[in-house]
Amino acid sequence: MSFSSETKAELCRIPVSRMCCAVAEAYGILLYAHTFSHTEICMVTSCEPLARRIPPLLARAFGVTVKLPEAGSGGRYAIKITEETQLGRIFSALGYDLKYHLSYHLNRNVIEEDCCRASFLRGIFLAAGTVASPDKKTHLELTTPHHTLCREVMSLMLDMELSPKLATRKSASLLYWKDTAGAEDFLTLIGAPHAALCMMEAKVEKQLRNQINRQVNCEAANVIKASNAAAEQIAVIRRALDQSGWDIFPDALHETIRLRLDDPTASLSELASRLDPPISKPGLSHRMRRIVSIARAAAEEEQT
Ligand SMILES: [Zn+2]
């Protein structure tokens, strides 16, 4: 199941209770539904929990009876109302005058209370919202082909201190959030706190993972640096031994040189512990620098 569907399923578990909120939620669904005109209302959805929610919601809000149809091709449900008295009830409850067919305008009188506004936005999300999975980049959007309606909903949201962005495509206008905090606020407000929490947890996890990756990369870089340095030391020492023999190095350093050449990949601390008697890592580091400088000096002498 997609994260959008999970979020819608969560929203559909909210009981249909107060009449005012039922009207507001149904209004949101109707405005963003497939068709909302004085001759036909049609709501199309492939979200089964939503399809099941619509009949009791319409009954509570408008006293209108519709039956849940069988799912059509692709699991889509189309709930249609064409009967005049039913349409009349819905339009008058929403304060529309059927003589002027301004269906796709927002009548703010229906959504004056805070509880109703949240329900209204829930209806819109149920009908026309999508939200990207929390492991992807944050993206929550509400799409409608009606540009004026989109602007009116935007201004309602700004009044509610939500901060969506507005975009216009050829055939649609959309309100969207790409910031996680904004999307979380919206989801919490419309009644999907669980989905909001999933987004927040995913974000925290992502930050943590990035931090760990940075640390690992940094440690890996240090290991590579150390082994490059060791390889360079070994090359210098070998060249000096080939050209001038062991005698250029004091006897006290022979064991250290042998250990280094026998195990080119060992770290300095490993080598330090193998010496007899063992010495500290800084001690060995100092000793290696001495060996390398003797080797370099010998090589330069050889060249002159
Ligand atoms: Zn209400």
GROMACS .gro file of C-alpha atoms and ligand atoms in nm:
model
  305
    1MET     CA    1   0.000   0.000   0.000
    2SER     CA    2   0.134   0.346  -0.089
    3PHE     CA    3   0.193   0.602   0.184
    4SER     CA    4  -0.089   0.814   0.033
    5SER     CA    5  -0.329   0.521   0.069
    6GLU     CA    6  -0.211   0.450   0.425
    7THR     CA    7  -0.264   0.815   0.517
    8LYS     CA    8  -0.614   0.815   0.362
    9ALA     CA    9  -0.698   0.492   0.546
   10GLU     CA   10  -0.590   0.660   0.872
   11LEU     CA   11  -0.814   0.960   0.796
   12CYS     CA   12  -1.108   0.735   0.712
   13ARG     CA   13  -1.088   0.577   1.059
   14ILE     CA   14  -1.194   0.912   1.211
   15PRO     CA   15  -1.561   0.867   1.305
   16VAL     CA   16  -1.821   1.075   1.124
   17SER     CA   17  -1.973   1.259   1.418
   18ARG     CA   18  -2.061   1.630   1.428
   19MET     CA   19  -2.305   1.742   1.163
   20CYS     CA   20  -2.114   2.068   1.092
   21CYS     CA   21  -1.791   1.878   1.030
   22ALA     CA   22  -1.961   1.613   0.818
   23VAL     CA   23  -2.093   1.890   0.589
   24ALA     CA   24  -1.748   2.050   0.575
   25GLU     CA   25  -1.565   1.725   0.495
   26ALA     CA   26  -1.821   1.631   0.230
   27TYR     CA   27  -1.783   1.981   0.083
   28GLY     CA   28  -1.408   1.933   0.049
   29ILE     CA   29  -1.458   1.598  -0.122
   30LEU     CA   30  -1.726   1.738  -0.357
   31LEU     CA   31  -1.523   2.043  -0.464
   32TYR     CA   32  -1.221   1.829  -0.546
   33ALA     CA   33  -1.423   1.537  -0.681
   34HIS     CA   34  -1.459   1.439  -1.043
   35THR     CA   35  -1.781   1.632  -1.119
   36PHE     CA   36  -1.967   1.882  -0.903
   37SER     CA   37  -2.243   2.053  -1.099
   38HIS     CA   38  -2.613   2.125  -1.061
   39THR     CA   39  -2.695   1.833  -1.290
   40GLU     CA   40  -2.450   1.574  -1.170
   41ILE     CA   41  -2.220   1.493  -0.883
   42CYS     CA   42  -1.967   1.221  -0.937
   43MET     CA   43  -1.692   1.113  -0.700
   44VAL     CA   44  -1.432   0.874  -0.837
   45THR     CA   45  -1.174   0.710  -0.614
   46SER     CA   46  -0.963   0.398  -0.604
   47CYS     CA   47  -0.928   0.431  -0.227
   48GLU     CA   48  -1.162   0.171  -0.080
   49PRO     CA   49  -1.181   0.318   0.273
   50LEU     CA   50  -1.284   0.651   0.117
   51ALA     CA   51  -1.545   0.484  -0.106
   52ARG     CA   52  -1.689   0.322   0.208
   53ARG     CA   53  -1.683   0.651   0.400
   54ILE     CA   54  -1.871   0.860   0.141
   55PRO     CA   55  -2.225   0.708   0.178
   56PRO     CA   56  -2.250   0.751   0.560
   57LEU     CA   57  -2.084   1.093   0.530
   58LEU     CA   58  -2.341   1.215   0.274
   59ALA     CA   59  -2.622   1.067   0.482
   60ARG     CA   60  -2.502   1.251   0.794
   61ALA     CA   61  -2.430   1.579   0.615
   62PHE     CA   62  -2.722   1.610   0.373
   63GLY     CA   63  -2.965   1.328   0.450
   64VAL     CA   64  -2.886   1.194   0.105
   65THR     CA   65  -2.881   0.818   0.043
   66VAL     CA   66  -2.629   0.670  -0.196
   67LYS     CA   67  -2.522   0.311  -0.233
   68LEU     CA   68  -2.161   0.201  -0.248
   69PRO     CA   69  -2.119   0.071  -0.604
   70GLU     CA   70  -1.910  -0.231  -0.703
   71ALA     CA   71  -1.550  -0.145  -0.781
   72GLY     CA   72  -1.502  -0.095  -1.154
   73SER     CA   73  -1.195  -0.162  -1.366
   74GLY     CA   74  -0.867  -0.088  -1.186
   75GLY     CA   75  -1.042  -0.098  -0.847
   76ARG     CA   76  -1.208   0.240  -0.903
   77TYR     CA   77  -1.533   0.334  -0.734
   78ALA     CA   78  -1.761   0.591  -0.900
   79ILE     CA   79  -2.030   0.731  -0.673
   80LYS     CA   80  -2.285   0.928  -0.875
   81ILE     CA   81  -2.579   1.148  -0.779
   82THR     CA   82  -2.807   1.274  -1.056
   83GLU     CA   83  -3.145   1.281  -0.887
   84GLU     CA   84  -3.278   1.636  -0.863
   85THR     CA   85  -3.406   1.632  -0.503
   86GLN     CA   86  -3.079   1.484  -0.378
   87LEU     CA   87  -2.873   1.742  -0.568
   88GLY     CA   88  -3.107   2.015  -0.438
   89ARG     CA   89  -3.048   1.909  -0.077
   90ILE     CA   90  -2.672   1.912  -0.117
   91PHE     CA   91  -2.656   2.248  -0.294
   92SER     CA   92  -2.888   2.422  -0.050
   93ALA     CA   93  -2.696   2.284   0.253
   94LEU     CA   94  -2.380   2.430   0.098
   95GLY     CA   95  -2.547   2.767   0.039
   96TYR     CA   96  -2.547   2.757  -0.342
   97ASP     CA   97  -2.815   2.913  -0.555
   98LEU     CA   98  -2.883   2.665  -0.832
   99LYS     CA   99  -2.967   2.946  -1.073
  100TYR     CA  100  -2.605   3.061  -1.072
  101HIS     CA  101  -2.381   2.767  -1.138
  102LEU     CA  102  -2.077   2.883  -0.948
  103SER     CA  103  -2.009   2.535  -0.813
  104TYR     CA  104  -1.634   2.563  -0.802
  105HIS     CA  105  -1.615   2.862  -0.570
  106LEU     CA  106  -1.551   2.837  -0.204
  107ASN     CA  107  -1.842   2.936   0.020
  108ARG     CA  108  -1.667   3.025   0.342
  109ASN     CA  109  -1.993   3.039   0.538
  110VAL     CA  110  -1.996   2.658   0.545
  111ILE     CA  111  -1.654   2.644   0.708
  112GLU     CA  112  -1.651   2.911   0.973
  113GLU     CA  113  -1.554   2.699   1.274
  114ASP     CA  114  -1.200   2.564   1.325
  115CYS     CA  115  -1.328   2.206   1.357
  116CYS     CA  116  -1.507   2.242   1.024
  117ARG     CA  117  -1.206   2.394   0.847
  118ALA     CA  118  -0.989   2.099   0.945
  119SER     CA  119  -1.261   1.860   0.827
  120PHE     CA  120  -1.292   2.051   0.498
  121LEU     CA  121  -0.919   2.017   0.429
  122ARG     CA  122  -0.939   1.647   0.520
  123GLY     CA  123  -1.210   1.610   0.253
  124ILE     CA  124  -0.985   1.779  -0.004
  125PHE     CA  125  -0.690   1.556   0.080
  126LEU     CA  126  -0.908   1.244   0.064
  127ALA     CA  127  -1.041   1.343  -0.279
  128ALA     CA  128  -0.731   1.487  -0.443
  129GLY     CA  129  -0.425   1.457  -0.221
  130THR     CA  130  -0.104   1.261  -0.255
  131VAL     CA  131   0.191   1.240  -0.021
  132ALA     CA  132   0.530   1.087  -0.105
  133SER     CA  133   0.660   0.799   0.103
  134PRO     CA  134   0.862   0.923   0.405
  135ASP     CA  135   1.184   0.762   0.272
  136LYS     CA  136   1.157   0.984  -0.040
  137LYS     CA  137   1.189   1.363  -0.057
  138THR     CA  138   0.897   1.536   0.114
  139HIS     CA  139   0.614   1.611  -0.126
  140LEU     CA  140   0.247   1.657  -0.038
  141GLU     CA  141   0.006   1.799  -0.295
  142LEU     CA  142  -0.359   1.876  -0.356
  143THR     CA  143  -0.461   1.900  -0.722
  144THR     CA  144  -0.763   2.051  -0.895
  145PRO     CA  145  -0.835   2.158  -1.253
  146HIS     CA  146  -1.009   2.470  -1.115
  147HIS     CA  147  -0.758   2.753  -1.078
  148THR     CA  148  -0.984   3.000  -0.895
  149LEU     CA  149  -1.088   2.736  -0.644
  150CYS     CA  150  -0.723   2.655  -0.583
  151ARG     CA  151  -0.648   3.021  -0.502
  152GLU     CA  152  -0.947   3.044  -0.270
  153VAL     CA  153  -0.838   2.734  -0.079
  154MET     CA  154  -0.484   2.874  -0.064
  155SER     CA  155  -0.612   3.194   0.098
  156LEU     CA  156  -0.817   2.989   0.348
  157MET     CA  157  -0.503   2.794   0.439
  158LEU     CA  158  -0.298   3.111   0.483
  159ASP     CA  159  -0.566   3.233   0.725
  160MET     CA  160  -0.518   2.905   0.912
  161GLU     CA  161  -0.141   2.963   0.926
  162LEU     CA  162  -0.065   2.677   0.692
  163SER     CA  163   0.190   2.769   0.428
  164PRO     CA  164   0.145   2.572   0.106
  165LYS     CA  165   0.304   2.676  -0.222
  166LEU     CA  166   0.094   2.729  -0.533
  167ALA     CA  167   0.182   2.596  -0.877
  168THR     CA  168  -0.004   2.595  -1.205
  169ARG     CA  169   0.034   2.324  -1.464
  170LYS     CA  170  -0.138   2.318  -1.802
  171SER     CA  171  -0.450   2.138  -1.685
  172ALA     CA  172  -0.427   2.173  -1.309
  173SER     CA  173  -0.351   2.399  -1.018
  174LEU     CA  174  -0.191   2.255  -0.713
  175LEU     CA  175  -0.110   2.342  -0.358
  176TYR     CA  176   0.196   2.163  -0.232
  177TRP     CA  177   0.452   2.134   0.046
  178LYS     CA  178   0.811   2.026  -0.001
  179ASP     CA  179   0.912   2.114   0.354
  180THR     CA  180   0.863   1.834   0.604
  181ALA     CA  181   0.750   2.061   0.887
  182GLY     CA  182   0.476   2.218   0.669
  183ALA     CA  183   0.353   1.878   0.545
  184GLU     CA  184   0.355   1.740   0.902
  185ASP     CA  185   0.150   2.037   1.027
  186PHE     CA  186  -0.105   1.983   0.752
  187LEU     CA  187  -0.137   1.608   0.818
  188THR     CA  188  -0.168   1.659   1.194
  189LEU     CA  189  -0.435   1.926   1.145
  190ILE     CA  190  -0.653   1.713   0.916
  191GLY     CA  191  -0.637   1.417   1.156
  192ALA     CA  192  -0.344   1.200   1.042
  193PRO     CA  193  -0.096   1.235   1.333
  194HIS     CA  194   0.041   0.885   1.271
  195ALA     CA  195   0.138   0.969   0.911
  196ALA     CA  196   0.295   1.295   1.035
  197LEU     CA  197   0.497   1.101   1.292
  198CYS     CA  198   0.621   0.857   1.023
  199MET     CA  199   0.749   1.155   0.823
  200MET     CA  200   0.924   1.303   1.124
  201GLU     CA  201   1.089   0.973   1.222
  202ALA     CA  202   1.208   0.914   0.865
  203LYS     CA  203   1.362   1.260   0.860
  204VAL     CA  204   1.546   1.208   1.189
  205GLU     CA  205   1.668   0.868   1.070
  206LYS     CA  206   1.793   1.020   0.743
  207GLN     CA  207   1.986   1.290   0.930
  208LEU     CA  208   2.139   1.029   1.158
  209ARG     CA  209   2.237   0.809   0.863
  210ASN     CA  210   2.401   1.103   0.683
  211GLN     CA  211   2.596   1.188   0.996
  212ILE     CA  212   2.718   0.827   1.031
  213ASN     CA  213   2.809   0.814   0.661
  214ARG     CA  214   3.016   1.128   0.698
  215GLN     CA  215   3.201   0.977   0.995
  216VAL     CA  216   3.263   0.646   0.814
  217ASN     CA  217   3.391   0.828   0.504
  218CYS     CA  218   3.622   1.034   0.718
  219GLU     CA  219   3.761   0.725   0.894
  220ALA     CA  220   3.804   0.544   0.560
  221ALA     CA  221   3.994   0.844   0.426
  222ASN     CA  222   4.227   0.831   0.729
  223VAL     CA  223   4.295   0.460   0.676
  224ILE     CA  224   4.379   0.522   0.309
  225LYS     CA  225   4.604   0.813   0.403
  226ALA     CA  226   4.786   0.596   0.660
  227SER     CA  227   4.836   0.306   0.419
  228ASN     CA  228   4.959   0.542   0.143
  229ALA     CA  229   5.212   0.683   0.387
  230ALA     CA  230   5.321   0.329   0.484
  231ALA     CA  231   5.359   0.228   0.117
  232GLU     CA  232   5.576   0.533   0.051
  233GLN     CA  233   5.796   0.461   0.356
  234ILE     CA  234   5.840   0.099   0.248
  235ALA     CA  235   5.941   0.202  -0.105
  236VAL     CA  236   6.202   0.446   0.028
  237ILE     CA  237   6.344   0.186   0.270
  238ARG     CA  238   6.362  -0.089   0.006
  239ARG     CA  239   6.542   0.138  -0.239
  240ALA     CA  240   6.797   0.233   0.028
  241LEU     CA  241   6.852  -0.135   0.124
  242ASP     CA  242   6.898  -0.233  -0.244
  243GLN     CA  243   7.145   0.047  -0.305
  244SER     CA  244   7.339   0.065   0.020
  245GLY     CA  245   7.257  -0.243   0.230
  246TRP     CA  246   7.160  -0.278   0.597
  247ASP     CA  247   7.472  -0.113   0.733
  248ILE     CA  248   7.347   0.242   0.679
  249PHE     CA  249   7.087   0.179   0.953
  250PRO     CA  250   7.194   0.148   1.320
  251ASP     CA  251   7.147  -0.208   1.455
  252ALA     CA  252   6.881  -0.083   1.698
  253LEU     CA  253   6.656  -0.004   1.402
  254HIS     CA  254   6.688  -0.334   1.214
  255GLU     CA  255   6.406  -0.512   1.393
  256THR     CA  256   6.167  -0.223   1.327
  257ILE     CA  257   6.260  -0.220   0.956
  258ARG     CA  258   6.210  -0.596   0.927
  259LEU     CA  259   5.867  -0.580   1.091
  260ARG     CA  260   5.759  -0.297   0.861
  261LEU     CA  261   5.872  -0.474   0.543
  262ASP     CA  262   5.725  -0.812   0.648
  263ASP     CA  263   5.379  -0.667   0.706
  264PRO     CA  264   5.320  -0.365   0.479
  265THR     CA  265   4.950  -0.332   0.571
  266ALA     CA  266   4.984  -0.340   0.950
  267SER     CA  267   4.901  -0.016   1.129
  268LEU     CA  268   5.162   0.165   1.337
  269SER     CA  269   4.994   0.059   1.663
  270GLU     CA  270   5.002  -0.308   1.553
  271LEU     CA  271   5.371  -0.286   1.470
  272ALA     CA  272   5.447  -0.101   1.794
  273SER     CA  273   5.296  -0.383   1.999
  274ARG     CA  274   5.498  -0.649   1.814
  275LEU     CA  275   5.834  -0.492   1.895
  276ASP     CA  276   6.037  -0.648   2.176
  277PRO     CA  277   6.019  -0.462   2.406
  278PRO     CA  278   5.696  -0.298   2.275
  279ILE     CA  279   5.699   0.079   2.236
  280SER     CA  280   5.426   0.341   2.210
  281LYS     CA  281   5.270   0.438   1.877
  282PRO     CA  282   5.422   0.791   1.889
  283GLY     CA  283   5.754   0.627   1.973
  284LEU     CA  284   5.734   0.405   1.668
  285SER     CA  285   5.617   0.694   1.451
  286HIS     CA  286   5.927   0.888   1.556
  287ARG     CA  287   6.146   0.584   1.487
  288MET     CA  288   5.991   0.540   1.138
  289ARG     CA  289   6.064   0.905   1.054
  290ARG     CA  290   6.426   0.848   1.155
  291ILE     CA  291   6.451   0.536   0.937
  292VAL     CA  292   6.299   0.715   0.637
  293SER     CA  293   6.530   1.015   0.673
  294ILE     CA  294   6.836   0.787   0.688
  295ALA     CA  295   6.706   0.603   0.378
  296ARG     CA  296   6.648   0.934   0.191
  297ALA     CA  297   6.990   1.069   0.288
  298ALA     CA  298   7.151   0.748   0.160
  299ALA     CA  299   6.961   0.772  -0.168
  300GLU     CA  300   7.070   1.135  -0.218
  301GLU     CA  301   7.434   1.045  -0.142
  302GLU     CA  302   7.410   0.766  -0.400
  303GLN     CA  303   7.287   1.015  -0.663
  304THR     CA  304   7.568   1.271  -0.609
  305ZN      ZN  305  -1.740   2.139   1.275
   0.00000   0.00000   0.00000
